Short mmCIF file of N, CA and C in Angstrom, two decimals:
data_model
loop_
_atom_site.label_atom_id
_atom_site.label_comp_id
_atom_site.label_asym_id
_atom_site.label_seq_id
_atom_site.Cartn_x
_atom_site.Cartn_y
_atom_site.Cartn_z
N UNK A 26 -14.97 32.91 6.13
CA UNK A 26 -15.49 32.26 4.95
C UNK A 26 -14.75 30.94 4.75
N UNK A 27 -15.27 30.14 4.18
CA UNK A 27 -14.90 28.75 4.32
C UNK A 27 -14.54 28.33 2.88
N UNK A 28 -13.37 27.61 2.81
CA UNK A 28 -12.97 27.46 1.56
C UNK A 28 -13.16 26.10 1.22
N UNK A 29 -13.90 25.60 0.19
CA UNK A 29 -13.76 24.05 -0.31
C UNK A 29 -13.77 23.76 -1.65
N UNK A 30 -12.90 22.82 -1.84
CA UNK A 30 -12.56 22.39 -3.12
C UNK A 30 -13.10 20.92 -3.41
N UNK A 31 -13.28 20.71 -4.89
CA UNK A 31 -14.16 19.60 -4.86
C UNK A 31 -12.92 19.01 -6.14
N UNK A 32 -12.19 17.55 -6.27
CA UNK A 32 -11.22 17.12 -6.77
C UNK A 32 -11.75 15.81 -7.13
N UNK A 33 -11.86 15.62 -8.11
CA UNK A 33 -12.50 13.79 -9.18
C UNK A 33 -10.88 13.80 -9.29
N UNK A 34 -10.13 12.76 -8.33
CA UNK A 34 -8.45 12.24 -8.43
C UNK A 34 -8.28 11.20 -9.58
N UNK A 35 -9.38 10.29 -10.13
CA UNK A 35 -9.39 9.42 -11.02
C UNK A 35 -8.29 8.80 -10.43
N UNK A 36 -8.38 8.19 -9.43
CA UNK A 36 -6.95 7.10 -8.21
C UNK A 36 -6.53 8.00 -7.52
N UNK A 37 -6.69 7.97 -6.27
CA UNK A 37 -6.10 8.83 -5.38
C UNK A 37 -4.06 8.44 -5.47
N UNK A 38 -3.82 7.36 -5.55
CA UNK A 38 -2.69 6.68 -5.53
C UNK A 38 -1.66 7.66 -6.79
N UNK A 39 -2.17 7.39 -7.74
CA UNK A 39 -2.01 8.39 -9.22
C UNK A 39 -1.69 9.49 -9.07
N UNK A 40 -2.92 10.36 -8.23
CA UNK A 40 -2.84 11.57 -8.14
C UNK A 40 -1.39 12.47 -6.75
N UNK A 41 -1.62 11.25 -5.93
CA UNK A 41 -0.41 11.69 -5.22
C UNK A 41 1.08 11.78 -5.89
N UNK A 42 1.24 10.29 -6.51
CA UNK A 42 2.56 10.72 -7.12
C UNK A 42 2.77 11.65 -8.02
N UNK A 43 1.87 12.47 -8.44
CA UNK A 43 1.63 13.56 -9.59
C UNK A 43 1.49 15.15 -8.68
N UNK A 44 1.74 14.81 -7.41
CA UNK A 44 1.72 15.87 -7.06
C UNK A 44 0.51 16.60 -6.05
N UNK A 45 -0.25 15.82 -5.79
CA UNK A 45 -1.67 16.23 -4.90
C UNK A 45 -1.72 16.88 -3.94
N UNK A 46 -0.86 15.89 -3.02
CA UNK A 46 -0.72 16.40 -1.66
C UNK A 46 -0.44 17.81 -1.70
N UNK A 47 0.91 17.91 -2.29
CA UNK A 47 2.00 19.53 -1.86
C UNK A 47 0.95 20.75 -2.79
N UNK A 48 0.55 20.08 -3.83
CA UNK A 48 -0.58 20.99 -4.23
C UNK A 48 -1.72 21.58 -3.35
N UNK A 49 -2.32 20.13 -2.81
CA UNK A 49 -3.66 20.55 -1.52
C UNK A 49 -3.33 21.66 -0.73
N UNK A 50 -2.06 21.15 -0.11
CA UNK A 50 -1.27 21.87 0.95
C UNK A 50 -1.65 23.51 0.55
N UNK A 51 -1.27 24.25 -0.75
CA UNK A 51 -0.94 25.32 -0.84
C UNK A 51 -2.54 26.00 -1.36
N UNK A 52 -3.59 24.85 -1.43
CA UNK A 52 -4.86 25.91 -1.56
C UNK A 52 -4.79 25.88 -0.17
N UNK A 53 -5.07 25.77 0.63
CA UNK A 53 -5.27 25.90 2.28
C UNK A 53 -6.96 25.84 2.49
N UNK A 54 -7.42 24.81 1.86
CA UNK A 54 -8.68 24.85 1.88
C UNK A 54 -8.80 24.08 3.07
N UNK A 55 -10.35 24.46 3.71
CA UNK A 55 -11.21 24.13 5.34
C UNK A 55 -11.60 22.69 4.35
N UNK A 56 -11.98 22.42 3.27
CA UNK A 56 -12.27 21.08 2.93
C UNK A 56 -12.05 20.58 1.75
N UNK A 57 -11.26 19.29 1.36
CA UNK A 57 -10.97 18.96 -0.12
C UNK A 57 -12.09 17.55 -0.44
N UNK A 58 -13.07 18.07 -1.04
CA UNK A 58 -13.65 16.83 -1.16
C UNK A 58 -13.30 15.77 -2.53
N UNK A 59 -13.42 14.88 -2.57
CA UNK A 59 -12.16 13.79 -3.19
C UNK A 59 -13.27 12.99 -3.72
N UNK A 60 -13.32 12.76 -5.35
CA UNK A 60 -14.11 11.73 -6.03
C UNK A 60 -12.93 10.71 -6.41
N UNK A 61 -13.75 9.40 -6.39
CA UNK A 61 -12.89 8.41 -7.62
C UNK A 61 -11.25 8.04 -7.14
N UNK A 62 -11.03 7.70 -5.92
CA UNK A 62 -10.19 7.64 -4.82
C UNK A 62 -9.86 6.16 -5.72
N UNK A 63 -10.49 4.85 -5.99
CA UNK A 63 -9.99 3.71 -6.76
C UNK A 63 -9.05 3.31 -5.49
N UNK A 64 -9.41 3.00 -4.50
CA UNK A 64 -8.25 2.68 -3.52
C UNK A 64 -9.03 1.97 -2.24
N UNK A 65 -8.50 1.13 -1.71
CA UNK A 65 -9.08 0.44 -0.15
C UNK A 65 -8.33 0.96 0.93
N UNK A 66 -9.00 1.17 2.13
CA UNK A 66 -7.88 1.87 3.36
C UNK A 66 -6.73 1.24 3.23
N UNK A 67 -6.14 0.02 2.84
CA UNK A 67 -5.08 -0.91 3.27
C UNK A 67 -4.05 -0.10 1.80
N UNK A 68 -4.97 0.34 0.95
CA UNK A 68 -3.56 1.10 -0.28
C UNK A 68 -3.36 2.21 0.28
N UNK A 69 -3.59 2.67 1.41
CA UNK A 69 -3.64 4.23 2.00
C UNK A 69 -2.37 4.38 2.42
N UNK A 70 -1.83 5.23 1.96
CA UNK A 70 -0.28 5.59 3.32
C UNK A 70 -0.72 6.80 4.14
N UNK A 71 -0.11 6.51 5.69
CA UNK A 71 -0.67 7.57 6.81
C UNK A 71 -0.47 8.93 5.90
N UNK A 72 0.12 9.83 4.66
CA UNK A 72 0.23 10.84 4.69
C UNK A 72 -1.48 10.92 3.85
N UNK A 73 -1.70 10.05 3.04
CA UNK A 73 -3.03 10.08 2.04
C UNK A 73 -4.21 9.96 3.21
N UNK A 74 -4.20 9.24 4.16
CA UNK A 74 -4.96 9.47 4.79
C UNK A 74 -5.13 10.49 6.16
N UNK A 75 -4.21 11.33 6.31
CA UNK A 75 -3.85 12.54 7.10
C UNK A 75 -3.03 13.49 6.72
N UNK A 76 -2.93 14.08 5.42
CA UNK A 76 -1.84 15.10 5.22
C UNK A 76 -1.87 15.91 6.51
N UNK A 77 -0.75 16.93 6.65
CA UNK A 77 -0.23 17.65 7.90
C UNK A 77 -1.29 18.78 7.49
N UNK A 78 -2.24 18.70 8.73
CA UNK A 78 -2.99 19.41 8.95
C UNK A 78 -4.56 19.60 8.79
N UNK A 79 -4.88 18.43 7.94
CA UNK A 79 -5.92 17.25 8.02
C UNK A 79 -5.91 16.19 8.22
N UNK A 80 -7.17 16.03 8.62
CA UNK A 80 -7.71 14.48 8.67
C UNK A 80 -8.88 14.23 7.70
N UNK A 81 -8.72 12.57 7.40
CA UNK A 81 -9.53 12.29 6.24
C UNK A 81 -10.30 11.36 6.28
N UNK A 82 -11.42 11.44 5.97
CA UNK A 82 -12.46 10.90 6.03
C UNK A 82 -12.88 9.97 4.78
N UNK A 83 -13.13 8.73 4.51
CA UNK A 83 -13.43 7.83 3.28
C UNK A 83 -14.07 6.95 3.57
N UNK A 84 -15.25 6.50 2.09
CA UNK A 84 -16.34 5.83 1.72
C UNK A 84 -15.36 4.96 0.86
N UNK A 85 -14.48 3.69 1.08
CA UNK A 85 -14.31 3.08 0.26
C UNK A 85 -15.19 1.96 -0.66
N UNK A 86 -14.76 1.79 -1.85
CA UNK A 86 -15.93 0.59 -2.79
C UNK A 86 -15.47 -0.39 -2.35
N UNK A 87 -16.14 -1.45 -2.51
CA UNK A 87 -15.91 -2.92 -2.02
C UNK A 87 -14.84 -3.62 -3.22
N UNK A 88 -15.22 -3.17 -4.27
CA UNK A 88 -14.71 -3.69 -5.60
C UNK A 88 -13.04 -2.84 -5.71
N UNK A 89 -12.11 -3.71 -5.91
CA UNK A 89 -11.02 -3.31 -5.49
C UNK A 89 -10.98 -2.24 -6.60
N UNK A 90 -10.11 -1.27 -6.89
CA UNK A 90 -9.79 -0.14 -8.13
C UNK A 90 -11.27 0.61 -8.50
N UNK A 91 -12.00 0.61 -7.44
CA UNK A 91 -13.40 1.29 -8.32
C UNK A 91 -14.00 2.38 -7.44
N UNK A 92 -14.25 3.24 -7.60
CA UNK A 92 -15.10 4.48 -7.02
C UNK A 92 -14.42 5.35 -6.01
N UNK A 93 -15.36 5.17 -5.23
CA UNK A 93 -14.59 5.76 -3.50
C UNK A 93 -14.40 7.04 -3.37
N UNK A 94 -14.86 7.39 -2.19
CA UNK A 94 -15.16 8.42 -2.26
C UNK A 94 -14.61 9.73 -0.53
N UNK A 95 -14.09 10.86 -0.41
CA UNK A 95 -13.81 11.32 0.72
C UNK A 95 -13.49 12.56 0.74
N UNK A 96 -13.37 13.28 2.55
CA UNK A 96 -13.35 14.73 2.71
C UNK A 96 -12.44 14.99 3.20
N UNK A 97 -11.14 15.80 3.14
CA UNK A 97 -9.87 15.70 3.70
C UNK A 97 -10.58 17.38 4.54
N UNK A 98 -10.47 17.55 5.73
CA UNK A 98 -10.62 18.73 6.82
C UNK A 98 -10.03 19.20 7.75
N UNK A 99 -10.36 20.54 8.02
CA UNK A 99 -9.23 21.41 9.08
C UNK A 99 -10.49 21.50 10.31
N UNK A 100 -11.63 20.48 10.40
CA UNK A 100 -12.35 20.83 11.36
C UNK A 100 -12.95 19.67 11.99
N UNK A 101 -12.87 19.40 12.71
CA UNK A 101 -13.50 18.21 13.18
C UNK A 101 -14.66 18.38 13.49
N UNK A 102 -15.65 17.07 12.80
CA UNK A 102 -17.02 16.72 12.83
C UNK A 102 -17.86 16.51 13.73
N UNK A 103 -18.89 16.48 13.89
CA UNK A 103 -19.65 15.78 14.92
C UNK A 103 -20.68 14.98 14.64
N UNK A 104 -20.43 14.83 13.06
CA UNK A 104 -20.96 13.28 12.89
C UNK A 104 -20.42 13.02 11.39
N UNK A 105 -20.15 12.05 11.20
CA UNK A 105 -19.70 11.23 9.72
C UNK A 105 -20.80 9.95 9.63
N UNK A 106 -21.71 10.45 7.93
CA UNK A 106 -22.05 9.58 7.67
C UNK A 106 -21.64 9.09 6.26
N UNK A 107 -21.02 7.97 6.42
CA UNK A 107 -20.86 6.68 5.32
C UNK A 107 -21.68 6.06 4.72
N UNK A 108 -22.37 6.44 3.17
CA UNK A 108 -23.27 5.89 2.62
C UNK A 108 -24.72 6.06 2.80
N UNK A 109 -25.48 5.66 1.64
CA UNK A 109 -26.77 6.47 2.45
C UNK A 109 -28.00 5.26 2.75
N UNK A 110 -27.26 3.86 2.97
CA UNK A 110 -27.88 3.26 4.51
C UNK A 110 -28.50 2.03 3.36
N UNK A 111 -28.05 2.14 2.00
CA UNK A 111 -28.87 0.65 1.51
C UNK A 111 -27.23 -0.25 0.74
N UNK A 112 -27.63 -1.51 1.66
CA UNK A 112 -25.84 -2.04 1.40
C UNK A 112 -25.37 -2.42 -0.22
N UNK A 113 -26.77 -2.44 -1.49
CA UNK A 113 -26.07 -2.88 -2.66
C UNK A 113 -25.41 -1.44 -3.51
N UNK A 114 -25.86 -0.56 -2.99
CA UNK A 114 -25.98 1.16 -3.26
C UNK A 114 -24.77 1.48 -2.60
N UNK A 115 -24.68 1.35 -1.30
CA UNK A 115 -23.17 1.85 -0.21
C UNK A 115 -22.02 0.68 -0.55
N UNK A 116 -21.92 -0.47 -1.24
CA UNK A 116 -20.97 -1.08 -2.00
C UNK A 116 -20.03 -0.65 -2.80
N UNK A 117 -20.64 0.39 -3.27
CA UNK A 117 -19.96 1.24 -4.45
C UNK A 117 -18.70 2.67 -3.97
N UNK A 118 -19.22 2.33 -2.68
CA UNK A 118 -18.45 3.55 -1.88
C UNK A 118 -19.01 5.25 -2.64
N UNK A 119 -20.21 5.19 -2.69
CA UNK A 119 -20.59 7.07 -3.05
C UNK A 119 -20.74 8.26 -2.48
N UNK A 120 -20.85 7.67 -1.24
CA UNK A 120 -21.24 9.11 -0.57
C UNK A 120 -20.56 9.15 0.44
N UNK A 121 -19.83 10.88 1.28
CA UNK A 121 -19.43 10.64 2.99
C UNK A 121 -20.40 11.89 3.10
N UNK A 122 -20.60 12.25 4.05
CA UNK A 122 -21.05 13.35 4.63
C UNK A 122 -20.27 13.60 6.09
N UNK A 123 -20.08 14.98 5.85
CA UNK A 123 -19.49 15.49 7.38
C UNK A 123 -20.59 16.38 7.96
N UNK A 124 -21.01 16.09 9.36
CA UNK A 124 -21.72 17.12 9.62
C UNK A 124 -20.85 17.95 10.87
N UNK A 125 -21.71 19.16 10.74
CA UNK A 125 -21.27 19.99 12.12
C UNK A 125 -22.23 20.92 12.92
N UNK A 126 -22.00 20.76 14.21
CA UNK A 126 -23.06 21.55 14.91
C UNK A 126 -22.84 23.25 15.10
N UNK A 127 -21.72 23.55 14.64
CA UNK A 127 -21.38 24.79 14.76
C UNK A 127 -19.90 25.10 14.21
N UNK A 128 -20.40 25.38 12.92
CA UNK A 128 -19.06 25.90 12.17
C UNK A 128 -19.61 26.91 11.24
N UNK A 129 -18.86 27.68 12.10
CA UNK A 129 -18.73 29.16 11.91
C UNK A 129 -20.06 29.84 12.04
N UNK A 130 -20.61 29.36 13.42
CA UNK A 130 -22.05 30.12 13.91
C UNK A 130 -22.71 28.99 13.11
N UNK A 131 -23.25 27.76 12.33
CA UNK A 131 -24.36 26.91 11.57
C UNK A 131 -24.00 26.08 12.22
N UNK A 132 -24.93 25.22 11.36
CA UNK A 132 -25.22 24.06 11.58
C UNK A 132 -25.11 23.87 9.82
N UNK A 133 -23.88 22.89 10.03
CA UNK A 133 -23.44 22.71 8.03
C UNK A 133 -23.33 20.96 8.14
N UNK A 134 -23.68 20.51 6.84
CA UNK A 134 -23.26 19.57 6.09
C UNK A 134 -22.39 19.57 4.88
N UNK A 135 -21.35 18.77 4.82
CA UNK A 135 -20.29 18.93 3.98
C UNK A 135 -20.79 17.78 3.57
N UNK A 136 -21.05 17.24 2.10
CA UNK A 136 -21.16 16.09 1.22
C UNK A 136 -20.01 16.21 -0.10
N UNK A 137 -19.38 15.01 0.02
CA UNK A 137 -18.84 14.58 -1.11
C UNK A 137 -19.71 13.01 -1.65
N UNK A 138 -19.36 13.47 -3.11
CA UNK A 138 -20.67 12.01 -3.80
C UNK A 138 -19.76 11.78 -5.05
N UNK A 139 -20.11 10.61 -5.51
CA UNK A 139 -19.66 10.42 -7.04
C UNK A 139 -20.76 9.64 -7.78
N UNK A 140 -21.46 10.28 -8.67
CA UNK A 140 -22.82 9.65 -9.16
C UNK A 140 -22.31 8.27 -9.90
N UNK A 141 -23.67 7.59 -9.94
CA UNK A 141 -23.39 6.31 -10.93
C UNK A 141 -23.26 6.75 -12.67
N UNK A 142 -22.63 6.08 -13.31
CA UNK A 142 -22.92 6.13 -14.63
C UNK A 142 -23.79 5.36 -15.13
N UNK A 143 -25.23 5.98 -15.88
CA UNK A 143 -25.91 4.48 -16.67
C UNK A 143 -25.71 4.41 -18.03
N UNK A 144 -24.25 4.62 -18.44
CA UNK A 144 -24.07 4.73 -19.64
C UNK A 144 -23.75 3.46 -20.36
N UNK A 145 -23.54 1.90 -19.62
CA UNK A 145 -23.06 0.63 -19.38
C UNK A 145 -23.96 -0.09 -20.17
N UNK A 146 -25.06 0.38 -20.12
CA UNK A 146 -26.45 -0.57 -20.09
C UNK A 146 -27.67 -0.47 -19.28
N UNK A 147 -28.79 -0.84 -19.31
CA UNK A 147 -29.72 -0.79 -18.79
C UNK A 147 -30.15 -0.86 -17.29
N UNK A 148 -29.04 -2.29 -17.29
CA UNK A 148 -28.54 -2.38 -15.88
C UNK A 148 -28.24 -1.28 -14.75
N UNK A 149 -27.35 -0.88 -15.64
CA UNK A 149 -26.31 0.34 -14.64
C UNK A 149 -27.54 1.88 -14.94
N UNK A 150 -28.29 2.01 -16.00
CA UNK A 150 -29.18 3.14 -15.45
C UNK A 150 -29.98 2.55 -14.77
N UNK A 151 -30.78 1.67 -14.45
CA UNK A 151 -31.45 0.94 -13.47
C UNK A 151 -31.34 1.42 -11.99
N UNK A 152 -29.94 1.27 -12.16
CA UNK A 152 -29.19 1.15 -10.64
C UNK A 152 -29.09 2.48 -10.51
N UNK A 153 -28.45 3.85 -11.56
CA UNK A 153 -28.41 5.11 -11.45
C UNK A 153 -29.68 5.55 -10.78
N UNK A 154 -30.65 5.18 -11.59
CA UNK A 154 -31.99 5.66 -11.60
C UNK A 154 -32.50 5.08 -9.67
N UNK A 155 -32.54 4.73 -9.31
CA UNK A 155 -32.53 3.65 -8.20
C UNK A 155 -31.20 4.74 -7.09
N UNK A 156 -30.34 4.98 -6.99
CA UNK A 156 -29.55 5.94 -6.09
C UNK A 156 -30.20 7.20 -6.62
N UNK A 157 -30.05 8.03 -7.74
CA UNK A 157 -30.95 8.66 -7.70
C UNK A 157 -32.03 9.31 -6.87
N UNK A 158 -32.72 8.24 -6.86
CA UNK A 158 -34.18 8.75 -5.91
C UNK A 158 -34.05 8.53 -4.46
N UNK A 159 -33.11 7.28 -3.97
CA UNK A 159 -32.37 7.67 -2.63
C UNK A 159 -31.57 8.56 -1.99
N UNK A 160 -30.59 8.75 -3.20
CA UNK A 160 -29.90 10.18 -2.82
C UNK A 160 -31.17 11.40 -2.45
N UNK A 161 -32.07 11.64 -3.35
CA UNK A 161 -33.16 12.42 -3.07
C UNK A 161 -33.68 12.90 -1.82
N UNK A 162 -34.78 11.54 -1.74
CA UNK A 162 -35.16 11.72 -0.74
C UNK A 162 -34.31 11.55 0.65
N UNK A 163 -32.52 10.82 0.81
CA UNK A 163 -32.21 11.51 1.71
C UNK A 163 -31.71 13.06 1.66
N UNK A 164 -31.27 13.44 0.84
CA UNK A 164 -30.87 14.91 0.83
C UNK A 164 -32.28 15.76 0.80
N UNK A 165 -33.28 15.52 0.49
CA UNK A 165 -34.30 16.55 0.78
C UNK A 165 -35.32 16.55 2.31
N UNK A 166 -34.85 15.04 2.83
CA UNK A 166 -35.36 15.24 4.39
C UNK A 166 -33.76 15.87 5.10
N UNK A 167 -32.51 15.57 4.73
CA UNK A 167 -31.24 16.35 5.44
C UNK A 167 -31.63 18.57 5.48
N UNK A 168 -31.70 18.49 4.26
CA UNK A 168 -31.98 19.69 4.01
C UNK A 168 -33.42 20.63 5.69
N UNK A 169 -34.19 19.41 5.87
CA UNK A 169 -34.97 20.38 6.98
C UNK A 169 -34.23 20.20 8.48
N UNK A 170 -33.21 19.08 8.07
CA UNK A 170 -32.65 19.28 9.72
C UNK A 170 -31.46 20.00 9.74
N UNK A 171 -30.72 20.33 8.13
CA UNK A 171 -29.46 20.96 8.20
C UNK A 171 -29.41 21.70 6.81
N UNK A 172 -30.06 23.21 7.16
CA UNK A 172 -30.46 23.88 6.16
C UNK A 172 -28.87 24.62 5.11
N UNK A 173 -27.64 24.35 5.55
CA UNK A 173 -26.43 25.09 5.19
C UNK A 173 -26.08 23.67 4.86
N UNK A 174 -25.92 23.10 3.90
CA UNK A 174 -25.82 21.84 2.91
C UNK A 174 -25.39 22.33 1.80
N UNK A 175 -23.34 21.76 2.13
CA UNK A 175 -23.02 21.88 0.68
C UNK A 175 -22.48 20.67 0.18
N UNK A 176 -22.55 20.46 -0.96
CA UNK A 176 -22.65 19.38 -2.05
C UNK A 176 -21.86 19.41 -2.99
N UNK A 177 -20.78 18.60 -3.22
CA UNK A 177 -19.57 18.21 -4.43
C UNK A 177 -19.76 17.15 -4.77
N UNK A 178 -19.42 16.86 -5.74
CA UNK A 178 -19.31 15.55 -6.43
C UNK A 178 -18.73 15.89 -7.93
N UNK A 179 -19.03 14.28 -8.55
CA UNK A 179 -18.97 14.02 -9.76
C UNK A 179 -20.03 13.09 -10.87
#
């Protein structure tokens, strides 16, 4: 049985010095999926981006301190997808997906996401409304090629 945890860090940076890592460590989870990371690979230190005994996977935002998104794992993938393929939408850093061709007898998708807020203005539900229906329709054509699809977010 496969254990995964789904963690909104509100700054991954934050959350380490508060204790994350040695915490992660002791659920011993197969996957920690990670909202709201607020960080670019270059703020990463090798342990945030590989604690001992994972490797980690991240959707960073373009906008420095904002979103971002990732899957820390005890299994290696056989495919990582970053974003879901439209560049003003994948700016924001929302989505990773891990896939696998065989874990534990399936065929699984691991998704971590962090939804938009349209609580801003019109604008920003615009834009919600707008990922929304992309997230959709890619997760409901994923779903017929990879029926064991699990899904975290925020």
């Amino acid at each position: 049985m496969l254990r995964i945890i789904s963690a909104n860090l509100n700054g991954i940076r934050s959350a380490v010095n508060k204790g994350f890592l040695p915490w992660m460590q002791k659920q011993n989870a197969d996957f920690i999926c990670l909202q709201e990371l607020k960080a670019q690979a270059a703020d990463m230190t090798p342990e945030m981006h590989a604690p001992s005994g994972y490797t980690g996977y991240f959707h960073y935002a373009e906008k420095k301190g904002y979103s971002g998104v990732g899957i820390y794992t005890k299994h290696e993938p056989d495919n990582v997808i970053i974003g879901l393929g439209h560049a003003d939408i994948d700016a924001e850093g929302r989505y990773i997906e891990l896939q696998f061709e065989n874990l534990e007898g399936k065929k699984v998708s691991i998704v971590s996401l962090y939804l938009p807020s349209g609580s801003s203005g019109e604008e920003r539900q615009d834009f919600k409304m707008t990922w929304l229906a992309d997230f959709h329709q890619y997760i409901h054509q994923l779903k017929t090629e990879i029926p064991h699809l699990i899904i975290s977010g925020d």
